[in-house]
Amino acid sequence: MTQESLFDLLKTTDLPVTYAEWPQGMVPKLPYIVFLQDGDERFLADDFVYDSTPTYSIEIYSNKKDNATENLLKNTLNENKVIWAKDYEGRTPEGLYQAVYSI
């Protein structure tokens, strides 16, 4: 999945979405989504990388645990046949609640 196609998919949730971080002074009301490429899955054979696919982290930020928003993201990913895993949930140093999914 490309960065552009993931961005378009996440926008269908109708939540504010950005790549990596919000510009200074432009942070929207909670909840919102921040996503970023966090690596590549590689197909290797014969000491050669034949193909690679980017992997992404999708972070949901809210004031408290927000099952409705998390379910919205999960349903959006499932409906589009995107394989995901939930990697983390907890508080950020800024006091926001964060749930992180990897695809």
Tab-separated table of C-alpha atoms in Angstrom:
chain	number	residue	atom	x	y	z
A	1	MET	CA	0.000	0.000	0.000
A	2	THR	CA	1.333	3.415	-0.881
A	3	GLN	CA	1.387	6.384	1.472
A	4	GLU	CA	-1.147	8.151	-0.756
A	5	SER	CA	-3.569	5.203	-0.860
A	6	LEU	CA	-3.368	4.749	2.918
A	7	PHE	CA	-3.993	8.472	3.433
A	8	ASP	CA	-7.050	8.283	1.167
A	9	LEU	CA	-8.330	5.216	3.016
A	10	LEU	CA	-7.881	6.809	6.459
A	11	LYS	CA	-9.705	9.945	5.293
A	12	THR	CA	-12.820	7.804	4.711
A	13	THR	CA	-13.149	7.573	8.518
A	14	ASP	CA	-14.021	11.313	8.516
A	15	LEU	CA	-11.438	11.835	11.273
A	16	PRO	CA	-8.658	14.395	10.855
A	17	VAL	CA	-5.627	12.573	9.392
A	18	THR	CA	-2.022	13.622	8.814
A	19	TYR	CA	1.282	12.017	7.944
A	20	ALA	CA	3.927	12.072	10.750
A	21	GLU	CA	2.790	15.204	12.627
A	22	TRP	CA	0.492	18.188	12.526
A	23	PRO	CA	1.989	21.545	11.547
A	24	GLN	CA	2.697	23.858	14.492
A	25	GLY	CA	-0.553	25.448	15.678
A	26	MET	CA	-2.710	23.321	13.342
A	27	VAL	CA	-3.576	20.394	15.645
A	28	PRO	CA	-7.306	19.585	15.298
A	29	LYS	CA	-9.779	18.601	17.989
A	30	LEU	CA	-9.514	15.055	19.308
A	31	PRO	CA	-9.836	12.321	18.205
A	32	TYR	CA	-7.469	12.330	15.235
A	33	ILE	CA	-5.145	9.999	13.320
A	34	VAL	CA	-1.429	10.308	12.641
A	35	PHE	CA	0.263	7.701	10.446
A	36	LEU	CA	3.820	7.150	9.302
A	37	GLN	CA	5.956	4.655	7.470
A	38	ASP	CA	7.926	2.706	10.041
A	39	GLY	CA	9.772	0.215	7.861
A	40	ASP	CA	9.659	-2.138	4.902
A	41	GLU	CA	8.796	-5.801	4.500
A	42	ARG	CA	11.254	-7.325	2.062
A	43	PHE	CA	11.066	-10.349	-0.212
A	44	LEU	CA	14.555	-11.837	-0.282
A	45	ALA	CA	16.034	-14.638	-2.341
A	46	ASP	CA	19.534	-15.490	-3.546
A	47	ASP	CA	21.059	-12.639	-1.517
A	48	PHE	CA	18.911	-10.105	-3.338
A	49	VAL	CA	15.935	-7.934	-2.416
A	50	TYR	CA	13.375	-8.702	-5.104
A	51	ASP	CA	10.627	-6.536	-3.687
A	52	SER	CA	9.772	-4.426	-0.677
A	53	THR	CA	6.508	-3.144	0.734
A	54	PRO	CA	6.308	-0.245	3.164
A	55	THR	CA	4.863	-0.862	6.632
A	56	TYR	CA	2.993	1.804	8.551
A	57	SER	CA	1.971	2.734	12.067
A	58	ILE	CA	-1.462	4.281	12.486
A	59	GLU	CA	-1.885	6.205	15.731
A	60	ILE	CA	-5.246	7.286	17.128
A	61	TYR	CA	-5.126	10.115	19.679
A	62	SER	CA	-8.024	10.917	22.019
A	63	ASN	CA	-8.774	12.223	25.534
A	64	LYS	CA	-9.569	8.737	26.859
A	65	LYS	CA	-9.899	5.192	25.574
A	66	ASP	CA	-12.232	5.564	22.631
A	67	ASN	CA	-13.623	2.191	21.566
A	68	ALA	CA	-15.917	3.744	18.961
A	69	THR	CA	-13.015	5.426	17.147
A	70	GLU	CA	-10.848	2.325	17.392
A	71	ASN	CA	-13.692	0.200	16.000
A	72	LEU	CA	-14.178	2.716	13.184
A	73	LEU	CA	-10.518	2.315	12.207
A	74	LYS	CA	-10.595	-1.482	12.529
A	75	ASN	CA	-13.788	-1.736	10.457
A	76	THR	CA	-12.344	0.549	7.771
A	77	LEU	CA	-9.200	-1.589	7.554
A	78	ASN	CA	-11.168	-4.853	7.591
A	79	GLU	CA	-13.624	-3.690	4.915
A	80	ASN	CA	-10.657	-2.877	2.686
A	81	LYS	CA	-8.906	-6.184	3.435
A	82	VAL	CA	-5.955	-4.504	5.158
A	83	ILE	CA	-4.211	-6.787	7.647
A	84	TRP	CA	-3.562	-4.970	10.931
A	85	ALA	CA	-2.281	-5.572	14.450
A	86	LYS	CA	-2.767	-3.463	17.548
A	87	ASP	CA	0.663	-2.760	18.988
A	88	TYR	CA	0.156	-0.378	21.895
A	89	GLU	CA	-2.297	1.620	23.915
A	90	GLY	CA	-1.639	4.054	26.735
A	91	ARG	CA	-0.909	7.640	27.665
A	92	THR	CA	1.545	9.941	25.929
A	93	PRO	CA	3.776	12.337	27.913
A	94	GLU	CA	1.311	15.077	26.877
A	95	GLY	CA	-1.537	13.209	28.608
A	96	LEU	CA	-3.288	12.070	25.434
A	97	TYR	CA	-4.575	8.541	25.029
A	98	GLN	CA	-2.849	6.733	22.158
A	99	ALA	CA	-3.715	3.515	20.353
A	100	VAL	CA	-1.208	2.289	17.752
A	101	TYR	CA	-1.965	-0.115	14.917
A	102	SER	CA	0.514	-1.539	12.435
A	103	ILE	CA	-0.172	-2.555	8.862
